[in-house]
Amino acid sequence: MLVCSSRGSNLFCLSGHRLHV
């Protein structure tokens, strides 16, 4: 499961228990 969201000018993706900023 991979969830990517954009807040302002930042993009972060949530994959399982891992967070990529």
Coordinates of C-alpha atoms in Angstrom, one line a residue:
M1 CA 0.0 0.0 0.0
L2 CA 1.4 3.3 -1.1
V3 CA -0.2 6.6 -0.3
C4 CA 1.2 9.9 -1.5
S5 CA -0.1 13.3 -0.5
S6 CA 0.9 16.9 -1.3
R7 CA 0.8 19.6 1.4
G8 CA 1.8 23.1 0.1
S9 CA 5.1 22.5 -1.7
N10 CA 5.9 19.3 0.1
L11 CA 5.3 15.8 -1.1
F12 CA 5.3 12.8 1.2
C13 CA 4.5 9.2 0.7
L14 CA 3.3 6.6 3.2
S15 CA 4.2 3.0 2.5
G16 CA 3.5 0.6 5.3
H17 CA 5.5 1.8 8.3
R18 CA 7.9 3.8 6.2
L19 CA 7.7 7.5 5.7
H20 CA 9.4 9.3 2.8
V21 CA 9.6 13.1 2.8

